[in-house]
PDB file of C-alpha atoms in Angstrom:
ATOM      1  CA  MET O   1     -22.239  65.519  -1.064  1.00 93.00           C
ATOM      2  CA  ARG O   2     -18.977  64.133   0.183  1.00 96.00           C
ATOM      3  CA  VAL O   3     -18.784  60.561  -0.825  1.00 98.00           C
ATOM      4  CA  LEU O   4     -16.200  58.309   0.355  1.00 97.00           C
ATOM      5  CA  LEU O   5     -15.501  55.127  -1.704  1.00 97.00           C
ATOM      6  CA  LEU O   6     -14.010  52.010  -0.295  1.00 96.00           C
ATOM      7  CA  GLY O   7     -12.497  49.693  -2.994  1.00 94.00           C
ATOM      8  CA  ALA O   8     -12.035  51.874  -5.725  1.00 90.00           C
ATOM      9  CA  GLY O   9      -9.692  50.090  -7.313  1.00 89.00           C
ATOM     10  CA  GLY O  10     -11.520  46.946  -7.855  1.00 91.00           C
ATOM     11  CA  TYR O  11     -13.532  45.762 -10.951  1.00 92.00           C
ATOM     12  CA  LEU O  12     -16.868  47.852  -9.828  1.00 95.00           C
ATOM     13  CA  GLY O  13     -15.260  50.166  -7.669  1.00 94.00           C
ATOM     14  CA  ARG O  14     -13.627  51.769 -10.746  1.00 94.00           C
ATOM     15  CA  PHE O  15     -16.874  51.842 -12.417  1.00 97.00           C
ATOM     16  CA  VAL O  16     -18.480  53.540  -9.583  1.00 97.00           C
ATOM     17  CA  ALA O  17     -15.844  56.097  -9.107  1.00 96.00           C
ATOM     18  CA  ASP O  18     -16.236  57.164 -12.903  1.00 96.00           C
ATOM     19  CA  ARG O  19     -19.931  57.524 -12.435  1.00 97.00           C
ATOM     20  CA  LEU O  20     -19.617  59.443  -9.477  1.00 97.00           C
ATOM     21  CA  LEU O  21     -16.806  61.690 -10.981  1.00 96.00           C
ATOM     22  CA  ALA O  22     -19.338  62.622 -13.416  1.00 96.00           C
ATOM     23  CA  ASP O  23     -21.662  64.271 -10.866  1.00 96.00           C
ATOM     24  CA  PRO O  24     -20.445  67.852  -9.988  1.00 96.00           C
ATOM     25  CA  ALA O  25     -22.432  67.813  -6.985  1.00 96.00           C
ATOM     26  CA  VAL O  26     -20.270  64.653  -5.554  1.00 97.00           C
ATOM     27  CA  GLN O  27     -17.006  65.363  -3.702  1.00 97.00           C
ATOM     28  CA  LEU O  28     -15.290  61.979  -4.001  1.00 97.00           C
ATOM     29  CA  THR O  29     -12.530  60.104  -1.722  1.00 95.00           C
ATOM     30  CA  ALA O  30     -11.146  56.806  -2.519  1.00 93.00           C
ATOM     31  CA  LEU O  31      -9.779  54.666  -0.124  1.00 92.00           C
ATOM     32  CA  GLY O  32      -8.264  51.255  -1.143  1.00 85.00           C
ATOM     33  CA  ARG O  33      -5.350  49.057  -0.974  1.00 84.00           C
ATOM     34  CA  ASN O  34      -3.613  50.236  -4.072  1.00 79.00           C
ATOM     35  CA  ASP O  35      -1.489  53.100  -4.865  1.00 76.00           C
ATOM     36  CA  ASP O  36      -3.578  54.796  -6.942  1.00 78.00           C
ATOM     37  CA  ALA O  37      -6.457  55.689  -3.937  1.00 82.00           C
ATOM     38  CA  ASP O  38      -6.556  58.904  -2.129  1.00 89.00           C
ATOM     39  CA  VAL O  39      -5.802  57.143   0.906  1.00 86.00           C
ATOM     40  CA  ARG O  40      -4.291  53.676   1.397  1.00 87.00           C
ATOM     41  CA  PHE O  41      -5.470  51.704   4.037  1.00 90.00           C
ATOM     42  CA  ASP O  42      -6.618  47.785   3.991  1.00 89.00           C
ATOM     43  CA  LEU O  43      -9.927  47.143   5.428  1.00 92.00           C
ATOM     44  CA  ALA O  44      -9.206  43.531   6.549  1.00 90.00           C
ATOM     45  CA  THR O  45      -6.283  44.385   8.512  1.00 90.00           C
ATOM     46  CA  GLY O  46      -6.803  48.062   9.540  1.00 91.00           C
ATOM     47  CA  SER O  47      -8.095  48.651  13.159  1.00 93.00           C
ATOM     48  CA  PRO O  48     -11.924  50.422  13.438  1.00 95.00           C
ATOM     49  CA  GLY O  49     -10.263  52.983  15.417  1.00 95.00           C
ATOM     50  CA  ALA O  50      -7.995  54.242  12.362  1.00 95.00           C
ATOM     51  CA  LEU O  51     -11.030  54.372  10.204  1.00 96.00           C
ATOM     52  CA  THR O  52     -12.990  56.126  12.545  1.00 96.00           C
ATOM     53  CA  ARG O  53     -10.630  58.763  13.065  1.00 96.00           C
ATOM     54  CA  PHE O  54     -10.421  59.245   9.031  1.00 95.00           C
ATOM     55  CA  LEU O  55     -14.119  59.254   8.816  1.00 96.00           C
ATOM     56  CA  ASN O  56     -14.519  62.109  11.292  1.00 96.00           C
ATOM     57  CA  ALA O  57     -11.708  64.160   9.564  1.00 94.00           C
ATOM     58  CA  VAL O  58     -13.371  63.607   5.965  1.00 93.00           C
ATOM     59  CA  HIS O  59     -17.083  63.541   7.248  1.00 96.00           C
ATOM     60  CA  PRO O  60     -18.662  62.216   4.194  1.00 97.00           C
ATOM     61  CA  GLY O  61     -22.350  61.978   3.798  1.00 97.00           C
ATOM     62  CA  VAL O  62     -21.913  58.534   1.942  1.00 98.00           C
ATOM     63  CA  VAL O  63     -19.833  55.796   2.305  1.00 98.00           C
ATOM     64  CA  ILE O  64     -19.679  52.982  -0.285  1.00 98.00           C
ATOM     65  CA  ASN O  65     -18.601  49.511  -0.057  1.00 98.00           C
ATOM     66  CA  CYS O  66     -17.225  48.033  -2.964  1.00 97.00           C
ATOM     67  CA  ALA O  67     -13.976  46.121  -1.274  1.00 95.00           C
ATOM     68  CA  GLY O  68     -13.847  42.484  -1.237  1.00 93.00           C
ATOM     69  CA  ALA O  69     -12.590  39.598  -3.010  1.00 92.00           C
ATOM     70  CA  THR O  70     -13.978  37.144  -5.432  1.00 90.00           C
ATOM     71  CA  ARG O  71     -11.212  34.214  -5.471  1.00 89.00           C
ATOM     72  CA  GLY O  72      -9.179  32.661  -2.745  1.00 92.00           C
ATOM     73  CA  GLY O  73      -9.532  30.184   0.184  1.00 95.00           C
ATOM     74  CA  ALA O  74     -12.272  30.270   2.825  1.00 96.00           C
ATOM     75  CA  ARG O  75      -9.990  32.284   5.540  1.00 96.00           C
ATOM     76  CA  GLU O  76      -8.895  34.938   2.916  1.00 96.00           C
ATOM     77  CA  LEU O  77     -12.446  35.278   1.721  1.00 97.00           C
ATOM     78  CA  ALA O  78     -14.078  35.672   5.264  1.00 97.00           C
ATOM     79  CA  ARG O  79     -10.986  38.036   5.823  1.00 96.00           C
ATOM     80  CA  HIS O  80     -11.444  40.466   2.994  1.00 96.00           C
ATOM     81  CA  ASN O  81     -15.196  40.229   2.597  1.00 97.00           C
ATOM     82  CA  THR O  82     -16.789  39.909   6.451  1.00 97.00           C
ATOM     83  CA  VAL O  83     -13.918  41.185   8.446  1.00 97.00           C
ATOM     84  CA  SER O  84     -13.350  44.103   6.602  1.00 97.00           C
ATOM     85  CA  THR O  85     -17.538  44.875   6.541  1.00 98.00           C
ATOM     86  CA  ALA O  86     -17.210  44.415  10.252  1.00 97.00           C
ATOM     87  CA  THR O  87     -14.348  46.922  10.400  1.00 97.00           C
ATOM     88  CA  VAL O  88     -16.750  49.295   8.265  1.00 97.00           C
ATOM     89  CA  CYS O  89     -19.761  49.042  10.313  1.00 98.00           C
ATOM     90  CA  GLU O  90     -18.102  49.551  13.647  1.00 97.00           C
ATOM     91  CA  SER O  91     -16.166  52.615  12.381  1.00 97.00           C
ATOM     92  CA  LEU O  92     -19.364  54.194  11.275  1.00 98.00           C
ATOM     93  CA  ARG O  93     -21.078  53.286  14.631  1.00 97.00           C
ATOM     94  CA  ARG O  94     -18.093  54.965  16.684  1.00 97.00           C
ATOM     95  CA  SER O  95     -17.843  58.041  14.248  1.00 96.00           C
ATOM     96  CA  ALA O  96     -19.689  61.546  14.470  1.00 94.00           C
ATOM     97  CA  CYS O  97     -20.250  61.749  10.734  1.00 91.00           C
ATOM     98  CA  ASP O  98     -23.929  60.025  10.446  1.00 92.00           C
ATOM     99  CA  ALA O  99     -23.011  58.608   6.809  1.00 97.00           C
ATOM    100  CA  ARG O 100     -25.007  56.552   4.752  1.00 97.00           C
ATOM    101  CA  LEU O 101     -23.583  52.970   3.874  1.00 98.00           C
ATOM    102  CA  VAL O 102     -24.392  51.737   0.425  1.00 98.00           C
ATOM    103  CA  HIS O 103     -22.832  47.931   0.795  1.00 98.00           C
ATOM    104  CA  ILE O 104     -22.257  45.850  -2.651  1.00 98.00           C
ATOM    105  CA  GLY O 105     -23.203  42.418  -1.980  1.00 97.00           C
ATOM    106  CA  CYS O 106     -23.769  39.629  -4.398  1.00 95.00           C
ATOM    107  CA  ALA O 107     -26.329  37.261  -5.886  1.00 94.00           C
ATOM    108  CA  ALA O 108     -23.790  34.165  -4.438  1.00 94.00           C
ATOM    109  CA  GLU O 109     -25.602  34.933  -1.014  1.00 96.00           C
ATOM    110  CA  TYR O 110     -28.577  33.319  -2.478  1.00 94.00           C
ATOM    111  CA  GLY O 111     -26.902  29.916  -3.971  1.00 90.00           C
ATOM    112  CA  PRO O 112     -27.878  27.990  -6.737  1.00 83.00           C
ATOM    113  CA  SER O 113     -31.410  28.128  -8.267  1.00 76.00           C
ATOM    114  CA  ALA O 114     -33.681  26.071 -10.661  1.00 71.00           C
ATOM    115  CA  SER O 115     -33.601  26.903 -13.963  1.00 68.00           C
ATOM    116  CA  GLY O 116     -36.352  29.001 -15.248  1.00 65.00           C
ATOM    117  CA  SER O 117     -36.942  30.100 -11.862  1.00 70.00           C
ATOM    118  CA  SER O 118     -36.901  33.866 -10.285  1.00 79.00           C
ATOM    119  CA  ILE O 119     -35.821  34.975  -7.004  1.00 85.00           C
ATOM    120  CA  GLY O 120     -36.792  38.173  -4.850  1.00 89.00           C
ATOM    121  CA  GLU O 121     -35.002  40.021  -1.784  1.00 93.00           C
ATOM    122  CA  ASN O 122     -37.522  38.026   0.785  1.00 91.00           C
ATOM    123  CA  ALA O 123     -35.936  34.581  -0.447  1.00 91.00           C
ATOM    124  CA  VAL O 124     -33.941  32.462   2.648  1.00 93.00           C
ATOM    125  CA  PRO O 125     -30.202  32.714   1.414  1.00 94.00           C
ATOM    126  CA  ARG O 126     -28.382  29.295   1.119  1.00 93.00           C
ATOM    127  CA  PRO O 127     -25.059  29.783  -0.430  1.00 95.00           C
ATOM    128  CA  GLY O 128     -23.146  26.912  -1.548  1.00 88.00           C
ATOM    129  CA  GLY O 129     -19.624  27.997  -1.141  1.00 93.00           C
ATOM    130  CA  PRO O 130     -17.220  29.878   0.925  1.00 96.00           C
ATOM    131  CA  TYR O 131     -17.856  32.862  -1.041  1.00 95.00           C
ATOM    132  CA  GLY O 132     -21.399  33.293  -0.937  1.00 96.00           C
ATOM    133  CA  VAL O 133     -21.031  32.556   2.722  1.00 97.00           C
ATOM    134  CA  SER O 134     -18.528  35.641   3.122  1.00 97.00           C
ATOM    135  CA  LYS O 135     -20.783  37.573   1.312  1.00 98.00           C
ATOM    136  CA  LEU O 136     -23.764  36.907   3.124  1.00 98.00           C
ATOM    137  CA  ALA O 137     -22.197  37.274   6.370  1.00 98.00           C
ATOM    138  CA  ALA O 138     -20.871  40.638   5.704  1.00 98.00           C
ATOM    139  CA  THR O 139     -24.773  41.200   4.421  1.00 98.00           C
ATOM    140  CA  GLU O 140     -25.941  40.349   7.885  1.00 98.00           C
ATOM    141  CA  LEU O 141     -23.602  42.471   9.580  1.00 98.00           C
ATOM    142  CA  VAL O 142     -24.947  45.514   7.628  1.00 98.00           C
ATOM    143  CA  LEU O 143     -28.420  44.606   8.038  1.00 98.00           C
ATOM    144  CA  ALA O 144     -27.811  43.952  12.017  1.00 97.00           C
ATOM    145  CA  SER O 145     -25.802  47.479  12.434  1.00 97.00           C
ATOM    146  CA  GLY O 146     -28.255  49.891  12.741  1.00 96.00           C
ATOM    147  CA  LEU O 147     -27.028  52.384  10.501  1.00 97.00           C
ATOM    148  CA  ASP O 148     -28.797  53.795   7.380  1.00 97.00           C
ATOM    149  CA  ALA O 149     -27.653  51.336   5.100  1.00 98.00           C
ATOM    150  CA  VAL O 150     -28.795  49.511   2.078  1.00 98.00           C
ATOM    151  CA  VAL O 151     -27.147  46.409   0.520  1.00 98.00           C
ATOM    152  CA  LEU O 152     -27.110  45.878  -3.409  1.00 98.00           C
ATOM    153  CA  ARG O 153     -27.147  42.305  -4.146  1.00 97.00           C
ATOM    154  CA  VAL O 154     -25.317  42.424  -7.757  1.00 96.00           C
ATOM    155  CA  PHE O 155     -25.880  39.547 -10.141  1.00 94.00           C
ATOM    156  CA  SER O 156     -23.286  38.707 -12.532  1.00 90.00           C
ATOM    157  CA  PRO O 157     -21.659  41.841 -13.792  1.00 93.00           C
ATOM    158  CA  ALA O 158     -20.224  41.923 -17.272  1.00 90.00           C
ATOM    159  CA  GLY O 159     -18.658  44.752 -19.475  1.00 88.00           C
ATOM    160  CA  PRO O 160     -15.506  46.350 -20.515  1.00 88.00           C
ATOM    161  CA  SER O 161     -12.269  44.628 -18.508  1.00 85.00           C
ATOM    162  CA  THR O 162     -14.465  41.852 -17.260  1.00 86.00           C
ATOM    163  CA  PRO O 163     -12.326  39.739 -14.843  1.00 84.00           C
ATOM    164  CA  ALA O 164     -10.937  36.682 -15.997  1.00 77.00           C
ATOM    165  CA  GLY O 165     -11.955  34.528 -13.354  1.00 76.00           C
ATOM    166  CA  SER O 166     -15.462  35.341 -14.008  1.00 81.00           C
ATOM    167  CA  PRO O 167     -17.278  33.207 -16.860  1.00 79.00           C
ATOM    168  CA  LEU O 168     -17.418  35.551 -19.250  1.00 83.00           C
ATOM    169  CA  GLY O 169     -14.159  36.512 -18.633  1.00 84.00           C
ATOM    170  CA  ARG O 170     -12.789  33.049 -19.012  1.00 82.00           C
ATOM    171  CA  LEU O 171     -14.735  32.709 -22.201  1.00 84.00           C
ATOM    172  CA  ALA O 172     -13.312  35.971 -23.753  1.00 85.00           C
ATOM    173  CA  GLU O 173     -10.024  35.225 -22.690  1.00 86.00           C
ATOM    174  CA  GLY O 174     -10.061  32.051 -24.640  1.00 85.00           C
ATOM    175  CA  MET O 175     -11.065  33.211 -27.480  1.00 87.00           C
ATOM    176  CA  ARG O 176      -8.693  35.467 -27.378  1.00 86.00           C
ATOM    177  CA  ARG O 177      -5.891  33.121 -27.503  1.00 87.00           C
ATOM    178  CA  ALA O 178      -7.790  31.073 -30.153  1.00 87.00           C
ATOM    179  CA  MET O 179      -7.586  34.344 -32.261  1.00 89.00           C
ATOM    180  CA  GLN O 180      -4.133  35.059 -31.609  1.00 87.00           C
ATOM    181  CA  GLN O 181      -2.961  31.447 -32.191  1.00 88.00           C
ATOM    182  CA  GLY O 182      -5.118  30.686 -35.418  1.00 87.00           C
ATOM    183  CA  GLU O 183      -6.902  27.986 -33.841  1.00 86.00           C
ATOM    184  CA  SER O 184     -10.139  27.019 -35.704  1.00 84.00           C
ATOM    185  CA  GLU O 185     -11.809  25.236 -32.260  1.00 84.00           C
ATOM    186  CA  LEU O 186     -12.525  26.340 -28.644  1.00 84.00           C
ATOM    187  CA  ARG O 187     -13.303  23.981 -25.858  1.00 83.00           C
ATOM    188  CA  LEU O 188     -14.668  25.180 -22.675  1.00 78.00           C
ATOM    189  CA  GLY O 189     -16.313  23.894 -20.123  1.00 76.00           C
ATOM    190  CA  GLY O 190     -19.679  24.992 -18.342  1.00 76.00           C
ATOM    191  CA  LEU O 191     -21.539  26.543 -21.343  1.00 81.00           C
ATOM    192  CA  GLY O 192     -24.799  25.271 -20.381  1.00 80.00           C
ATOM    193  CA  VAL O 193     -24.539  27.168 -17.054  1.00 82.00           C
ATOM    194  CA  GLN O 194     -27.348  30.344 -16.830  1.00 85.00           C
ATOM    195  CA  ARG O 195     -26.561  33.419 -15.425  1.00 88.00           C
ATOM    196  CA  ASP O 196     -28.396  37.328 -15.097  1.00 91.00           C
ATOM    197  CA  PHE O 197     -25.505  39.145 -16.822  1.00 91.00           C
ATOM    198  CA  VAL O 198     -26.057  42.837 -16.107  1.00 94.00           C
ATOM    199  CA  ASP O 199     -23.681  45.665 -17.612  1.00 95.00           C
ATOM    200  CA  VAL O 200     -21.559  46.863 -14.900  1.00 96.00           C
ATOM    201  CA  ARG O 201     -22.206  50.349 -15.874  1.00 97.00           C
ATOM    202  CA  ASP O 202     -25.648  49.985 -15.137  1.00 97.00           C
ATOM    203  CA  VAL O 203     -24.358  48.534 -11.738  1.00 98.00           C
ATOM    204  CA  ALA O 204     -22.441  51.868 -11.239  1.00 98.00           C
ATOM    205  CA  ARG O 205     -25.728  53.657 -12.066  1.00 97.00           C
ATOM    206  CA  ALA O 206     -27.648  51.837  -9.620  1.00 98.00           C
ATOM    207  CA  VAL O 207     -24.938  52.218  -6.592  1.00 98.00           C
ATOM    208  CA  HIS O 208     -25.142  56.501  -7.482  1.00 98.00           C
ATOM    209  CA  ALA O 209     -28.947  56.059  -7.312  1.00 97.00           C
ATOM    210  CA  ALA O 210     -28.877  54.037  -4.074  1.00 98.00           C
ATOM    211  CA  SER O 211     -26.362  56.587  -2.483  1.00 96.00           C
ATOM    212  CA  LEU O 212     -29.037  59.399  -3.153  1.00 95.00           C
ATOM    213  CA  SER O 213     -31.978  57.250  -1.929  1.00 95.00           C
ATOM    214  CA  ALA O 214     -33.581  56.331   1.560  1.00 94.00           C
ATOM    215  CA  ALA O 215     -33.848  52.741   0.295  1.00 94.00           C
ATOM    216  CA  GLN O 216     -32.887  50.280   3.172  1.00 95.00           C
ATOM    217  CA  GLY O 217     -32.530  46.611   3.278  1.00 96.00           C
ATOM    218  CA  VAL O 218     -31.631  44.320   0.451  1.00 97.00           C
ATOM    219  CA  VAL O 219     -32.247  45.302  -3.057  1.00 97.00           C
ATOM    220  CA  ASN O 220     -31.592  43.219  -6.015  1.00 96.00           C
ATOM    221  CA  ILE O 221     -29.474  44.791  -8.692  1.00 96.00           C
ATOM    222  CA  GLY O 222     -30.029  42.371 -12.126  1.00 93.00           C
ATOM    223  CA  THR O 223     -32.321  42.213 -15.306  1.00 91.00           C
ATOM    224  CA  GLY O 224     -34.505  39.426 -14.446  1.00 87.00           C
ATOM    225  CA  ARG O 225     -33.373  37.394 -17.309  1.00 87.00           C
ATOM    226  CA  ALA O 226     -31.324  34.631 -17.476  1.00 87.00           C
ATOM    227  CA  VAL O 227     -28.458  33.858 -20.264  1.00 87.00           C
ATOM    228  CA  ARG O 228     -27.056  30.487 -21.137  1.00 86.00           C
ATOM    229  CA  LEU O 229     -23.092  30.950 -21.314  1.00 85.00           C
ATOM    230  CA  ARG O 230     -23.380  29.415 -24.638  1.00 86.00           C
ATOM    231  CA  ASP O 231     -25.644  32.140 -25.920  1.00 88.00           C
ATOM    232  CA  ALA O 232     -23.314  34.747 -24.375  1.00 87.00           C
ATOM    233  CA  ALA O 233     -20.437  32.871 -26.376  1.00 85.00           C
ATOM    234  CA  GLY O 234     -22.169  33.160 -29.481  1.00 85.00           C
ATOM    235  CA  VAL O 235     -22.789  36.657 -29.241  1.00 87.00           C
ATOM    236  CA  LEU O 236     -19.012  37.414 -27.831  1.00 85.00           C
ATOM    237  CA  ALA O 237     -17.888  35.310 -31.163  1.00 86.00           C
ATOM    238  CA  ARG O 238     -19.713  37.656 -33.592  1.00 86.00           C
ATOM    239  CA  VAL O 239     -18.687  40.816 -32.151  1.00 85.00           C
ATOM    240  CA  ALA O 240     -15.037  39.561 -31.758  1.00 84.00           C
ATOM    241  CA  GLY O 241     -14.998  38.135 -35.539  1.00 87.00           C
ATOM    242  CA  PHE O 242     -14.230  34.488 -34.129  1.00 86.00           C
ATOM    243  CA  GLN O 243     -15.174  32.015 -36.989  1.00 83.00           C
ATOM    244  CA  GLY O 244     -14.062  29.017 -35.246  1.00 83.00           C
ATOM    245  CA  THR O 245     -16.162  26.231 -33.410  1.00 84.00           C
ATOM    246  CA  LEU O 246     -17.146  26.416 -29.835  1.00 82.00           C
ATOM    247  CA  HIS O 247     -17.137  22.920 -28.275  1.00 79.00           C
ATOM    248  CA  ASP O 248     -18.934  22.470 -24.477  1.00 79.00           C
ATOM    249  CA  LEU O 249     -16.593  20.215 -22.558  1.00 75.00           C
ATOM    250  CA  GLU O 250     -19.603  19.334 -20.574  1.00 67.00           C
ATOM    251  CA  PRO O 251     -22.245  18.785 -22.974  1.00 56.00           C
ATOM    252  CA  GLY O 252     -25.970  18.571 -21.307  1.00 53.00           C
ATOM    253  CA  GLY O 253     -24.274  19.442 -17.839  1.00 45.00           C
ATOM    254  CA  GLY O 254     -24.729  22.736 -15.740  1.00 42.00           C
ATOM    255  CA  ALA O 255     -28.308  23.725 -16.707  1.00 39.00           C
ATOM    256  CA  SER O 256     -28.887  25.246 -13.645  1.00 38.00           C
ATOM    257  CA  GLY O 257     -26.915  28.697 -12.385  1.00 42.00           C
ATOM    258  CA  ALA O 258     -27.241  31.613 -10.343  1.00 45.00           C
ATOM    259  CA  ALA O 259     -30.333  32.839  -9.005  1.00 50.00           C
ATOM    260  CA  VAL O 260     -32.277  35.449 -11.179  1.00 53.00           C
ATOM    261  CA  PRO O 261     -34.100  38.160  -9.617  1.00 60.00           C
ATOM    262  CA  SER O 262     -37.576  38.622  -9.646  1.00 52.00           C
ATOM    263  CA  SER O 263     -39.099  41.316 -11.994  1.00 39.00           C
ATOM    264  CA  SER O 264     -39.822  43.584  -9.274  1.00 37.00           C
ATOM    265  CA  SER O 265     -36.335  44.075  -8.311  1.00 43.00           C
ATOM    266  CA  ALA O 266     -34.654  43.736 -11.490  1.00 41.00           C
ATOM    267  CA  ALA O 267     -35.887  47.578 -12.421  1.00 38.00           C
ATOM    268  CA  ALA O 268     -33.015  48.799  -9.983  1.00 39.00           C
ATOM    269  CA  ALA O 269     -30.478  47.813 -12.819  1.00 36.00           C
ATOM    270  CA  GLY O 270     -31.723  50.947 -14.286  1.00 34.00           C
ATOM    271  CA  ALA O 271     -32.276  52.967 -11.486  1.00 32.00           C
TER     272      ALA O 271
END
């Protein structure tokens, strides 16, 4: 099976690439903006025509789109998340390869949810910021493309090399600095926020499974269980050996958090 992986140099993309490379039946080609990609191509600025010619040359059976941006202004997020996805969809429609598209969405498309609630794929998305809006627009483009496509809405991925911009990443970086500097106290904000943390390696497994399945539409990828960041911090402190005290700069705040998938869809994390 020929697989074209877009965004292989990103956090999720690297784990997806490792998972695919472990499958002897997969012939993987990585396309991205970094030098370590097999083919360098910027989806946000490259033309659909150029990508179509590449698709016709490689003729993949599956295209996995992990490309995008999580940080930046509204214009940058729209360019890297929405415009790039439009380029992928248009190129696939023009090409002769008839490939299946596995697109990586995000739980931010749903927007905030009340504490203790869960959410299924049929919920009406209400993103609360430019990132969620840009990802939702990309999802809508995929769903309206007429392609053989599935969108995996990934909840909060966590694991090795978690990005510093994520809640767990900020926590880990703060703890690392405190331990290096011998500090006995660590002050962070937002520890009351709840997230559904899903192992990034399980996300990669779900992407691999989705590339082999006939599933279409939207599938949530999560555990179905919310964890307060304060509790996650306690686990991280024990594992890291941090003996100090953790202080929340926003005591009593941030009780609500990102959506949590309903139990029926949470099983996809272990697919």
